[in-house]
Amino acid sequence: MTRTDPIRPTDDEARALARGLLAAARFGALGVIDPATGAPAVSRIAVGTTPQGAPMSLVSTLSGHTRALRANPACSLLVGEPGPKGDPLTHPRLSLHATARFVGREAPEHAGLRAHYLESHPKAALYIDFADFCFVVFDLRGASLNGGFGKAYELTPADLLPA
Amino acid sequence: MTRTDPIRPTDDEARALARGLLAAARFGALGVIDPATGAPAVSRIAVGTTPQGAPMSLVSTLSGHTRALRANPACSLLVGEPGPKGDPLTHPRLSLHATARFVGREAPEHAGLRAHYLESHPKAALYIDFADFCFVVFDLRGASLNGGFGKAYELTPADLLPA
């Protein structure tokens, strides 16, 4: 038994599903290149969005993924967590393909990111201002949406972000 | 405020936590290198274990991650899913660093993998014998355990697998 190309044409239903997964994400799985080995490394990070709806995170500068992103900003972020019931492999998920961009406290956009992030992650108030935490925005290159078995789409940044 | 190296010495409690996370995993986030771009790509896959306790999966040969692993078997697999309650970033998780090895139907170990996988994933009986699905075993190079805020460990394959 063989099947043909599983990628479907992108439609408004796929765009709405993908935007909903991104807007609802509070954490995700970040893939980076380990600078020591050149191999991929996946770790869990907090996920929020910028006021414009782009994915972002608050990361520790002591973490391996932050060191990796400073060496090579190419990364991928999986969002869309299965609930406690049902088959996790039929639950929709979104693989974002992105370039990481660090936003320091001196940047004009920092205050807006901080306020917006705290709305979705109020507990982060405990450490958001620590010197060894910083914001990273994920500038999108594209995304792969898996809406469940046999429902795969390749999305552009414009499919994910409001104009 | 700064903190020192967050990696703790590995102890039996860390080993038991890591082994438990791996044994309980039914899915995870796989990081591969996209052969088209050289960038990381993260996607959700089913996760089981071999009869010896090593991580494995049943993957579609039509998927992007399978094509990527055939081009470059270096990969990473994040397991340890947060429950529906509590802070997901304090939930323990394990980042496995591995080399993917495909196991075809002609391989002597195939029957044992198939039987063991179906014990943990009974619904996979619907497609486990499709020609476009195959087994992949993740030969471990090491792992990073995050047992919650400030509880990080670097583990060896021997820490994770029974002797």
PDB file of N, CA, C and O in Angstrom, chain A residues 1 3-4 6 27 29-33 38-46 62 74-76 78 80-82 87-89 91 93 95 123 130-133 141 149, chain B residues 1 3-4 6 27 29-33 38-46 62 74-76 78 80-82 87-89 91 93 95 130-133 141 149:
ATOM      1  N   MET A   1       0.842  -1.198   0.000  1.00  0.00           N
ATOM      2  CA  MET A   1       0.000   0.000   0.000  1.00  0.00           C
ATOM      3  C   MET A   1       0.876   1.246   0.000  1.00  0.00           C
ATOM      4  O   MET A   1       1.791   1.393   0.796  1.00  0.00           O
ATOM      5  N   ARG A   3       0.735   5.731  -0.617  1.00  0.00           N
ATOM      6  CA  ARG A   3      -0.140   6.890  -0.741  1.00  0.00           C
ATOM      7  C   ARG A   3       0.612   7.999  -1.467  1.00  0.00           C
ATOM      8  O   ARG A   3       1.827   7.988  -1.551  1.00  0.00           O
ATOM      9  N   THR A   4      -0.120   8.953  -1.951  1.00  0.00           N
ATOM     10  CA  THR A   4       0.494  10.028  -2.716  1.00  0.00           C
ATOM     11  C   THR A   4       0.901  11.163  -1.782  1.00  0.00           C
ATOM     12  O   THR A   4       0.753  11.080  -0.571  1.00  0.00           O
ATOM     13  N   PRO A   6       1.183  13.811   0.719  1.00  0.00           N
ATOM     14  CA  PRO A   6       0.175  14.096   1.741  1.00  0.00           C
ATOM     15  C   PRO A   6      -0.090  15.579   1.983  1.00  0.00           C
ATOM     16  O   PRO A   6      -0.912  15.915   2.826  1.00  0.00           O
ATOM     17  N   PHE A  27       3.583  26.805  26.026  1.00  0.00           N
ATOM     18  CA  PHE A  27       4.926  26.210  25.989  1.00  0.00           C
ATOM     19  C   PHE A  27       5.033  25.432  24.693  1.00  0.00           C
ATOM     20  O   PHE A  27       4.045  25.246  23.969  1.00  0.00           O
ATOM     21  N   ALA A  29       8.121  22.867  22.094  1.00  0.00           N
ATOM     22  CA  ALA A  29       9.385  22.146  21.970  1.00  0.00           C
ATOM     23  C   ALA A  29      10.252  22.877  20.952  1.00  0.00           C
ATOM     24  O   ALA A  29       9.897  22.972  19.778  1.00  0.00           O
ATOM     25  N   LEU A  30      11.378  23.397  21.443  1.00  0.00           N
ATOM     26  CA  LEU A  30      12.293  24.176  20.598  1.00  0.00           C
ATOM     27  C   LEU A  30      13.415  23.285  20.095  1.00  0.00           C
ATOM     28  O   LEU A  30      14.086  22.628  20.890  1.00  0.00           O
ATOM     29  N   GLY A  31      13.635  23.298  18.798  1.00  0.00           N
ATOM     30  CA  GLY A  31      14.760  22.575  18.210  1.00  0.00           C
ATOM     31  C   GLY A  31      15.824  23.549  17.741  1.00  0.00           C
ATOM     32  O   GLY A  31      15.520  24.513  17.032  1.00  0.00           O
ATOM     33  N   VAL A  32      17.053  23.286  18.173  1.00  0.00           N
ATOM     34  CA  VAL A  32      18.196  24.124  17.801  1.00  0.00           C
ATOM     35  C   VAL A  32      19.325  23.218  17.317  1.00  0.00           C
ATOM     36  O   VAL A  32      19.237  21.992  17.429  1.00  0.00           O
ATOM     37  N   ILE A  33      20.374  23.838  16.787  1.00  0.00           N
ATOM     38  CA  ILE A  33      21.585  23.090  16.452  1.00  0.00           C
ATOM     39  C   ILE A  33      22.560  23.224  17.626  1.00  0.00           C
ATOM     40  O   ILE A  33      22.909  24.342  18.015  1.00  0.00           O
ATOM     41  N   GLY A  38      26.820  19.916  16.236  1.00  0.00           N
ATOM     42  CA  GLY A  38      26.125  20.102  14.968  1.00  0.00           C
ATOM     43  C   GLY A  38      24.837  19.318  14.865  1.00  0.00           C
ATOM     44  O   GLY A  38      24.147  19.366  13.845  1.00  0.00           O
ATOM     45  N   ALA A  39      24.487  18.582  15.916  1.00  0.00           N
ATOM     46  CA  ALA A  39      23.271  17.765  15.923  1.00  0.00           C
ATOM     47  C   ALA A  39      22.102  18.586  16.454  1.00  0.00           C
ATOM     48  O   ALA A  39      22.284  19.569  17.169  1.00  0.00           O
ATOM     49  N   PRO A  40      20.877  18.165  16.138  1.00  0.00           N
ATOM     50  CA  PRO A  40      19.718  18.860  16.698  1.00  0.00           C
ATOM     51  C   PRO A  40      19.615  18.613  18.206  1.00  0.00           C
ATOM     52  O   PRO A  40      20.056  17.579  18.707  1.00  0.00           O
ATOM     53  N   ALA A  41      19.022  19.566  18.909  1.00  0.00           N
ATOM     54  CA  ALA A  41      18.721  19.408  20.337  1.00  0.00           C
ATOM     55  C   ALA A  41      17.347  20.017  20.579  1.00  0.00           C
ATOM     56  O   ALA A  41      17.097  21.156  20.165  1.00  0.00           O
ATOM     57  N   VAL A  42      16.465  19.260  21.233  1.00  0.00           N
ATOM     58  CA  VAL A  42      15.095  19.718  21.482  1.00  0.00           C
ATOM     59  C   VAL A  42      14.896  19.899  22.975  1.00  0.00           C
ATOM     60  O   VAL A  42      15.264  19.028  23.770  1.00  0.00           O
ATOM     61  N   SER A  43      14.332  21.024  23.375  1.00  0.00           N
ATOM     62  CA  SER A  43      14.046  21.277  24.785  1.00  0.00           C
ATOM     63  C   SER A  43      12.730  22.036  24.899  1.00  0.00           C
ATOM     64  O   SER A  43      12.257  22.630  23.933  1.00  0.00           O
ATOM     65  N   ARG A  44      12.140  21.994  26.102  1.00  0.00           N
ATOM     66  CA  ARG A  44      10.869  22.688  26.323  1.00  0.00           C
ATOM     67  C   ARG A  44      11.132  24.136  26.702  1.00  0.00           C
ATOM     68  O   ARG A  44      11.997  24.409  27.544  1.00  0.00           O
ATOM     69  N   ILE A  45      10.389  25.036  26.104  1.00  0.00           N
ATOM     70  CA  ILE A  45      10.472  26.449  26.477  1.00  0.00           C
ATOM     71  C   ILE A  45       9.062  27.006  26.658  1.00  0.00           C
ATOM     72  O   ILE A  45       8.087  26.463  26.142  1.00  0.00           O
ATOM     73  N   ALA A  46       8.984  28.113  27.391  1.00  0.00           N
ATOM     74  CA  ALA A  46       7.746  28.880  27.456  1.00  0.00           C
ATOM     75  C   ALA A  46       7.492  29.498  26.084  1.00  0.00           C
ATOM     76  O   ALA A  46       8.432  29.842  25.372  1.00  0.00           O
ATOM     77  N   LEU A  62      21.530  31.096  30.709  1.00  0.00           N
ATOM     78  CA  LEU A  62      22.372  29.989  31.159  1.00  0.00           C
ATOM     79  C   LEU A  62      22.012  28.671  30.471  1.00  0.00           C
ATOM     80  O   LEU A  62      22.707  27.679  30.636  1.00  0.00           O
ATOM     81  N   ALA A  74      18.963  29.672  13.506  1.00  0.00           N
ATOM     82  CA  ALA A  74      17.976  28.824  12.806  1.00  0.00           C
ATOM     83  C   ALA A  74      17.371  27.849  13.807  1.00  0.00           C
ATOM     84  O   ALA A  74      18.093  27.163  14.530  1.00  0.00           O
ATOM     85  N   CYS A  75      16.037  27.781  13.852  1.00  0.00           N
ATOM     86  CA  CYS A  75      15.398  26.938  14.849  1.00  0.00           C
ATOM     87  C   CYS A  75      14.014  26.517  14.396  1.00  0.00           C
ATOM     88  O   CYS A  75      13.527  26.941  13.337  1.00  0.00           O
ATOM     89  N   SER A  76      13.393  25.668  15.195  1.00  0.00           N
ATOM     90  CA  SER A  76      12.046  25.175  14.917  1.00  0.00           C
ATOM     91  C   SER A  76      11.319  25.074  16.240  1.00  0.00           C
ATOM     92  O   SER A  76      11.922  24.756  17.267  1.00  0.00           O
ATOM     93  N   LEU A  78       7.730  23.541  17.986  1.00  0.00           N
ATOM     94  CA  LEU A  78       6.503  22.742  17.869  1.00  0.00           C
ATOM     95  C   LEU A  78       5.517  23.180  18.939  1.00  0.00           C
ATOM     96  O   LEU A  78       5.836  23.158  20.132  1.00  0.00           O
ATOM     97  N   GLY A  80       1.060  23.077  20.061  1.00  0.00           N
ATOM     98  CA  GLY A  80      -0.178  22.315  19.871  1.00  0.00           C
ATOM     99  C   GLY A  80      -0.135  21.071  20.721  1.00  0.00           C
ATOM    100  O   GLY A  80       0.162  19.982  20.239  1.00  0.00           O
ATOM    101  N   GLU A  81      -0.425  21.232  22.019  1.00  0.00           N
ATOM    102  CA  GLU A  81      -0.262  20.114  22.953  1.00  0.00           C
ATOM    103  C   GLU A  81      -1.538  19.277  23.016  1.00  0.00           C
ATOM    104  O   GLU A  81      -2.634  19.819  23.121  1.00  0.00           O
ATOM    105  N   PRO A  82      -1.388  17.956  22.965  1.00  0.00           N
ATOM    106  CA  PRO A  82      -2.562  17.092  23.118  1.00  0.00           C
ATOM    107  C   PRO A  82      -3.184  17.270  24.489  1.00  0.00           C
ATOM    108  O   PRO A  82      -2.486  17.540  25.471  1.00  0.00           O
ATOM    109  N   ASP A  87      -6.233  10.200  21.154  1.00  0.00           N
ATOM    110  CA  ASP A  87      -4.957   9.792  20.574  1.00  0.00           C
ATOM    111  C   ASP A  87      -4.105  11.034  20.331  1.00  0.00           C
ATOM    112  O   ASP A  87      -4.465  11.899  19.539  1.00  0.00           O
ATOM    113  N   PRO A  88      -2.946  11.163  21.004  1.00  0.00           N
ATOM    114  CA  PRO A  88      -2.125  12.369  20.842  1.00  0.00           C
ATOM    115  C   PRO A  88      -1.650  12.580  19.410  1.00  0.00           C
ATOM    116  O   PRO A  88      -1.363  13.711  19.023  1.00  0.00           O
ATOM    117  N   LEU A  89      -1.594  11.508  18.615  1.00  0.00           N
ATOM    118  CA  LEU A  89      -1.099  11.668  17.247  1.00  0.00           C
ATOM    119  C   LEU A  89      -2.177  12.132  16.274  1.00  0.00           C
ATOM    120  O   LEU A  89      -1.896  12.411  15.124  1.00  0.00           O
ATOM    121  N   HIS A  91      -4.053  14.719  17.392  1.00  0.00           N
ATOM    122  CA  HIS A  91      -4.239  16.093  17.851  1.00  0.00           C
ATOM    123  C   HIS A  91      -3.465  17.055  16.934  1.00  0.00           C
ATOM    124  O   HIS A  91      -2.309  16.806  16.619  1.00  0.00           O
ATOM    125  N   ARG A  93      -1.131  19.902  15.452  1.00  0.00           N
ATOM    126  CA  ARG A  93       0.092  20.561  15.939  1.00  0.00           C
ATOM    127  C   ARG A  93       0.730  21.314  14.777  1.00  0.00           C
ATOM    128  O   ARG A  93       0.482  21.022  13.611  1.00  0.00           O
ATOM    129  N   SER A  95       4.450  22.960  13.406  1.00  0.00           N
ATOM    130  CA  SER A  95       5.909  23.065  13.469  1.00  0.00           C
ATOM    131  C   SER A  95       6.317  24.367  12.808  1.00  0.00           C
ATOM    132  O   SER A  95       6.201  24.511  11.587  1.00  0.00           O
ATOM    133  N   LYS A 123       2.858  34.218  36.051  1.00  0.00           N
ATOM    134  CA  LYS A 123       3.848  33.718  37.017  1.00  0.00           C
ATOM    135  C   LYS A 123       5.279  34.108  36.656  1.00  0.00           C
ATOM    136  O   LYS A 123       6.172  34.064  37.490  1.00  0.00           O
ATOM    137  N   PHE A 130      15.059  39.233  35.962  1.00  0.00           N
ATOM    138  CA  PHE A 130      16.389  38.730  36.316  1.00  0.00           C
ATOM    139  C   PHE A 130      17.349  39.030  35.161  1.00  0.00           C
ATOM    140  O   PHE A 130      16.980  38.935  33.985  1.00  0.00           O
ATOM    141  N   ALA A 131      18.595  39.322  35.515  1.00  0.00           N
ATOM    142  CA  ALA A 131      19.576  39.685  34.487  1.00  0.00           C
ATOM    143  C   ALA A 131      19.888  38.521  33.551  1.00  0.00           C
ATOM    144  O   ALA A 131      20.346  38.730  32.428  1.00  0.00           O
ATOM    145  N   ASP A 132      19.666  37.303  33.998  1.00  0.00           N
ATOM    146  CA  ASP A 132      19.995  36.153  33.148  1.00  0.00           C
ATOM    147  C   ASP A 132      18.776  35.591  32.410  1.00  0.00           C
ATOM    148  O   ASP A 132      18.794  34.449  31.948  1.00  0.00           O
ATOM    149  N   PHE A 133      17.733  36.400  32.274  1.00  0.00           N
ATOM    150  CA  PHE A 133      16.614  36.029  31.408  1.00  0.00           C
ATOM    151  C   PHE A 133      16.494  37.075  30.305  1.00  0.00           C
ATOM    152  O   PHE A 133      16.786  38.259  30.530  1.00  0.00           O
ATOM    153  N   ARG A 141       9.877  31.742   9.106  1.00  0.00           N
ATOM    154  CA  ARG A 141      10.215  31.456   7.705  1.00  0.00           C
ATOM    155  C   ARG A 141       9.109  30.626   7.053  1.00  0.00           C
ATOM    156  O   ARG A 141       8.985  30.567   5.838  1.00  0.00           O
ATOM    157  N   PHE A 149      -4.219  12.795  11.190  1.00  0.00           N
ATOM    158  CA  PHE A 149      -3.754  11.806  10.214  1.00  0.00           C
ATOM    159  C   PHE A 149      -4.162  12.191   8.784  1.00  0.00           C
ATOM    160  O   PHE A 149      -5.343  12.364   8.489  1.00  0.00           O
TER     161      PHE A 149
ATOM    162  N   MET B   1      21.634  39.994  38.954  1.00  0.00           N
ATOM    163  CA  MET B   1      21.637  38.657  39.540  1.00  0.00           C
ATOM    164  C   MET B   1      22.167  37.647  38.538  1.00  0.00           C
ATOM    165  O   MET B   1      21.748  37.599  37.389  1.00  0.00           O
ATOM    166  N   ARG B   3      23.629  33.370  38.220  1.00  0.00           N
ATOM    167  CA  ARG B   3      23.725  32.067  38.890  1.00  0.00           C
ATOM    168  C   ARG B   3      24.865  31.286  38.284  1.00  0.00           C
ATOM    169  O   ARG B   3      25.319  31.554  37.184  1.00  0.00           O
ATOM    170  N   THR B   4      25.302  30.284  38.989  1.00  0.00           N
ATOM    171  CA  THR B   4      26.429  29.480  38.520  1.00  0.00           C
ATOM    172  C   THR B   4      25.926  28.340  37.651  1.00  0.00           C
ATOM    173  O   THR B   4      24.744  28.218  37.374  1.00  0.00           O
ATOM    174  N   PRO B   6      24.265  25.487  36.106  1.00  0.00           N
ATOM    175  CA  PRO B   6      23.060  24.855  36.649  1.00  0.00           C
ATOM    176  C   PRO B   6      23.073  23.331  36.585  1.00  0.00           C
ATOM    177  O   PRO B   6      22.102  22.707  37.011  1.00  0.00           O
ATOM    178  N   PHE B  27       4.407   9.587  23.168  1.00  0.00           N
ATOM    179  CA  PHE B  27       4.731  10.459  22.037  1.00  0.00           C
ATOM    180  C   PHE B  27       5.797  11.430  22.508  1.00  0.00           C
ATOM    181  O   PHE B  27       6.096  11.521  23.706  1.00  0.00           O
ATOM    182  N   ALA B  29       8.601  14.972  20.944  1.00  0.00           N
ATOM    183  CA  ALA B  29       8.951  15.970  19.931  1.00  0.00           C
ATOM    184  C   ALA B  29      10.320  15.607  19.364  1.00  0.00           C
ATOM    185  O   ALA B  29      11.317  15.613  20.082  1.00  0.00           O
ATOM    186  N   LEU B  30      10.326  15.272  18.071  1.00  0.00           N
ATOM    187  CA  LEU B  30      11.557  14.852  17.400  1.00  0.00           C
ATOM    188  C   LEU B  30      12.180  16.029  16.673  1.00  0.00           C
ATOM    189  O   LEU B  30      11.509  16.701  15.878  1.00  0.00           O
ATOM    190  N   GLY B  31      13.452  16.271  16.911  1.00  0.00           N
ATOM    191  CA  GLY B  31      14.196  17.295  16.194  1.00  0.00           C
ATOM    192  C   GLY B  31      15.160  16.662  15.217  1.00  0.00           C
ATOM    193  O   GLY B  31      15.939  15.769  15.588  1.00  0.00           O
ATOM    194  N   VAL B  32      15.100  17.108  13.965  1.00  0.00           N
ATOM    195  CA  VAL B  32      15.979  16.605  12.910  1.00  0.00           C
ATOM    196  C   VAL B  32      16.580  17.801  12.178  1.00  0.00           C
ATOM    197  O   VAL B  32      16.182  18.948  12.403  1.00  0.00           O
ATOM    198  N   ILE B  33      17.524  17.520  11.284  1.00  0.00           N
ATOM    199  CA  ILE B  33      18.046  18.556  10.400  1.00  0.00           C
ATOM    200  C   ILE B  33      17.290  18.453   9.074  1.00  0.00           C
ATOM    201  O   ILE B  33      17.281  17.400   8.436  1.00  0.00           O
ATOM    202  N   GLY B  38      19.204  22.782   6.106  1.00  0.00           N
ATOM    203  CA  GLY B  38      20.201  22.639   7.164  1.00  0.00           C
ATOM    204  C   GLY B  38      19.720  23.133   8.513  1.00  0.00           C
ATOM    205  O   GLY B  38      20.461  23.092   9.494  1.00  0.00           O
ATOM    206  N   ALA B  39      18.481  23.605   8.578  1.00  0.00           N
ATOM    207  CA  ALA B  39      17.914  24.129   9.828  1.00  0.00           C
ATOM    208  C   ALA B  39      17.237  23.001  10.607  1.00  0.00           C
ATOM    209  O   ALA B  39      16.862  21.976  10.042  1.00  0.00           O
ATOM    210  N   PRO B  40      17.070  23.194  11.913  1.00  0.00           N
ATOM    211  CA  PRO B  40      16.337  22.188  12.696  1.00  0.00           C
ATOM    212  C   PRO B  40      14.855  22.173  12.300  1.00  0.00           C
ATOM    213  O   PRO B  40      14.312  23.198  11.867  1.00  0.00           O
ATOM    214  N   ALA B  41      14.214  21.019  12.469  1.00  0.00           N
ATOM    215  CA  ALA B  41      12.771  20.890  12.266  1.00  0.00           C
ATOM    216  C   ALA B  41      12.246  19.967  13.353  1.00  0.00           C
ATOM    217  O   ALA B  41      12.792  18.876  13.563  1.00  0.00           O
ATOM    218  N   VAL B  42      11.207  20.407  14.067  1.00  0.00           N
ATOM    219  CA  VAL B  42      10.650  19.628  15.175  1.00  0.00           C
ATOM    220  C   VAL B  42       9.237  19.184  14.814  1.00  0.00           C
ATOM    221  O   VAL B  42       8.430  19.989  14.339  1.00  0.00           O
ATOM    222  N   SER B  43       8.941  17.906  15.039  1.00  0.00           N
ATOM    223  CA  SER B  43       7.603  17.387  14.770  1.00  0.00           C
ATOM    224  C   SER B  43       7.248  16.350  15.828  1.00  0.00           C
ATOM    225  O   SER B  43       8.119  15.829  16.525  1.00  0.00           O
ATOM    226  N   ARG B  44       5.961  16.078  15.952  1.00  0.00           N
ATOM    227  CA  ARG B  44       5.504  15.101  16.946  1.00  0.00           C
ATOM    228  C   ARG B  44       5.540  13.703  16.346  1.00  0.00           C
ATOM    229  O   ARG B  44       5.086  13.498  15.218  1.00  0.00           O
ATOM    230  N   ILE B  45       6.064  12.764  17.116  1.00  0.00           N
ATOM    231  CA  ILE B  45       6.044  11.360  16.683  1.00  0.00           C
ATOM    232  C   ILE B  45       5.564  10.497  17.848  1.00  0.00           C
ATOM    233  O   ILE B  45       5.625  10.897  19.022  1.00  0.00           O
ATOM    234  N   ALA B  46       5.100   9.306  17.505  1.00  0.00           N
ATOM    235  CA  ALA B  46       4.823   8.294  18.509  1.00  0.00           C
ATOM    236  C   ALA B  46       6.144   7.839  19.123  1.00  0.00           C
ATOM    237  O   ALA B  46       7.172   7.816  18.446  1.00  0.00           O
ATOM    238  N   LEU B  62       6.579   8.626   4.288  1.00  0.00           N
ATOM    239  CA  LEU B  62       6.172   9.809   3.525  1.00  0.00           C
ATOM    240  C   LEU B  62       6.421  11.105   4.294  1.00  0.00           C
ATOM    241  O   LEU B  62       6.265  12.194   3.738  1.00  0.00           O
ATOM    242  N   ALA B  74      21.378  12.078  12.845  1.00  0.00           N
ATOM    243  CA  ALA B  74      21.544  12.789  14.127  1.00  0.00           C
ATOM    244  C   ALA B  74      20.214  13.446  14.497  1.00  0.00           C
ATOM    245  O   ALA B  74      19.621  14.148  13.688  1.00  0.00           O
ATOM    246  N   CYS B  75      19.757  13.222  15.729  1.00  0.00           N
ATOM    247  CA  CYS B  75      18.443  13.746  16.098  1.00  0.00           C
ATOM    248  C   CYS B  75      18.340  13.913  17.607  1.00  0.00           C
ATOM    249  O   CYS B  75      19.261  13.569  18.355  1.00  0.00           O
ATOM    250  N   SER B  76      17.233  14.480  18.032  1.00  0.00           N
ATOM    251  CA  SER B  76      16.962  14.702  19.451  1.00  0.00           C
ATOM    252  C   SER B  76      15.483  14.449  19.676  1.00  0.00           C
ATOM    253  O   SER B  76      14.652  14.724  18.800  1.00  0.00           O
ATOM    254  N   LEU B  78      12.426  14.876  22.620  1.00  0.00           N
ATOM    255  CA  LEU B  78      11.979  15.398  23.916  1.00  0.00           C
ATOM    256  C   LEU B  78      10.780  14.595  24.391  1.00  0.00           C
ATOM    257  O   LEU B  78       9.774  14.500  23.682  1.00  0.00           O
ATOM    258  N   GLY B  80       8.323  13.562  28.148  1.00  0.00           N
ATOM    259  CA  GLY B  80       7.958  14.046  29.476  1.00  0.00           C
ATOM    260  C   GLY B  80       6.915  15.133  29.335  1.00  0.00           C
ATOM    261  O   GLY B  80       7.227  16.318  29.383  1.00  0.00           O
ATOM    262  N   GLU B  81       5.666  14.723  29.113  1.00  0.00           N
ATOM    263  CA  GLU B  81       4.606  15.687  28.822  1.00  0.00           C
ATOM    264  C   GLU B  81       3.972  16.201  30.104  1.00  0.00           C
ATOM    265  O   GLU B  81       3.660  15.420  31.006  1.00  0.00           O
ATOM    266  N   PRO B  82       3.768  17.519  30.175  1.00  0.00           N
ATOM    267  CA  PRO B  82       3.086  18.081  31.337  1.00  0.00           C
ATOM    268  C   PRO B  82       1.660  17.558  31.416  1.00  0.00           C
ATOM    269  O   PRO B  82       1.031  17.296  30.389  1.00  0.00           O
ATOM    270  N   ASP B  87       2.259  24.241  36.452  1.00  0.00           N
ATOM    271  CA  ASP B  87       3.113  24.990  35.547  1.00  0.00           C
ATOM    272  C   ASP B  87       3.868  24.009  34.651  1.00  0.00           C
ATOM    273  O   ASP B  87       4.673  23.220  35.137  1.00  0.00           O
ATOM    274  N   PRO B  88       3.645  24.055  33.331  1.00  0.00           N
ATOM    275  CA  PRO B  88       4.311  23.086  32.449  1.00  0.00           C
ATOM    276  C   PRO B  88       5.830  23.195  32.477  1.00  0.00           C
ATOM    277  O   PRO B  88       6.523  22.224  32.181  1.00  0.00           O
ATOM    278  N   LEU B  89       6.357  24.364  32.850  1.00  0.00           N
ATOM    279  CA  LEU B  89       7.810  24.521  32.844  1.00  0.00           C
ATOM    280  C   LEU B  89       8.461  23.989  34.109  1.00  0.00           C
ATOM    281  O   LEU B  89       9.682  23.957  34.215  1.00  0.00           O
ATOM    282  N   HIS B  91       7.406  20.922  35.059  1.00  0.00           N
ATOM    283  CA  HIS B  91       7.214  19.478  34.880  1.00  0.00           C
ATOM    284  C   HIS B  91       8.505  18.856  34.338  1.00  0.00           C
ATOM    285  O   HIS B  91       9.117  19.398  33.424  1.00  0.00           O
ATOM    286  N   ARG B  93      11.222  16.850  32.244  1.00  0.00           N
ATOM    287  CA  ARG B  93      11.304  16.402  30.848  1.00  0.00           C
ATOM    288  C   ARG B  93      12.733  15.992  30.539  1.00  0.00           C
ATOM    289  O   ARG B  93      13.673  16.389  31.225  1.00  0.00           O
ATOM    290  N   SER B  95      15.516  15.431  27.336  1.00  0.00           N
ATOM    291  CA  SER B  95      15.930  15.641  25.947  1.00  0.00           C
ATOM    292  C   SER B  95      16.951  14.568  25.598  1.00  0.00           C
ATOM    293  O   SER B  95      18.077  14.591  26.106  1.00  0.00           O
ATOM    294  N   PHE B 130       1.465  -1.419   7.206  1.00  0.00           N
ATOM    295  CA  PHE B 130       1.441  -0.705   5.927  1.00  0.00           C
ATOM    296  C   PHE B 130       2.877  -0.609   5.399  1.00  0.00           C
ATOM    297  O   PHE B 130       3.828  -0.430   6.166  1.00  0.00           O
ATOM    298  N   ALA B 131       2.996  -0.676   4.068  1.00  0.00           N
ATOM    299  CA  ALA B 131       4.333  -0.658   3.457  1.00  0.00           C
ATOM    300  C   ALA B 131       5.041   0.669   3.675  1.00  0.00           C
ATOM    301  O   ALA B 131       6.274   0.732   3.612  1.00  0.00           O
ATOM    302  N   ASP B 132       4.292   1.741   3.925  1.00  0.00           N
ATOM    303  CA  ASP B 132       4.930   3.047   4.085  1.00  0.00           C
ATOM    304  C   ASP B 132       5.109   3.433   5.558  1.00  0.00           C
ATOM    305  O   ASP B 132       5.300   4.605   5.874  1.00  0.00           O
ATOM    306  N   PHE B 133       5.085   2.461   6.458  1.00  0.00           N
ATOM    307  CA  PHE B 133       5.469   2.700   7.846  1.00  0.00           C
ATOM    308  C   PHE B 133       6.681   1.840   8.177  1.00  0.00           C
ATOM    309  O   PHE B 133       6.823   0.725   7.646  1.00  0.00           O
ATOM    310  N   ARG B 141      23.086   8.789  22.483  1.00  0.00           N
ATOM    311  CA  ARG B 141      24.420   9.353  22.699  1.00  0.00           C
ATOM    312  C   ARG B 141      24.492  10.018  24.069  1.00  0.00           C
ATOM    313  O   ARG B 141      25.575  10.226  24.612  1.00  0.00           O
ATOM    314  N   PHE B 149      12.667  23.709  37.647  1.00  0.00           N
ATOM    315  CA  PHE B 149      13.510  24.902  37.704  1.00  0.00           C
ATOM    316  C   PHE B 149      14.786  24.659  38.516  1.00  0.00           C
ATOM    317  O   PHE B 149      14.731  24.285  39.690  1.00  0.00           O
TER     318      PHE B 149
END
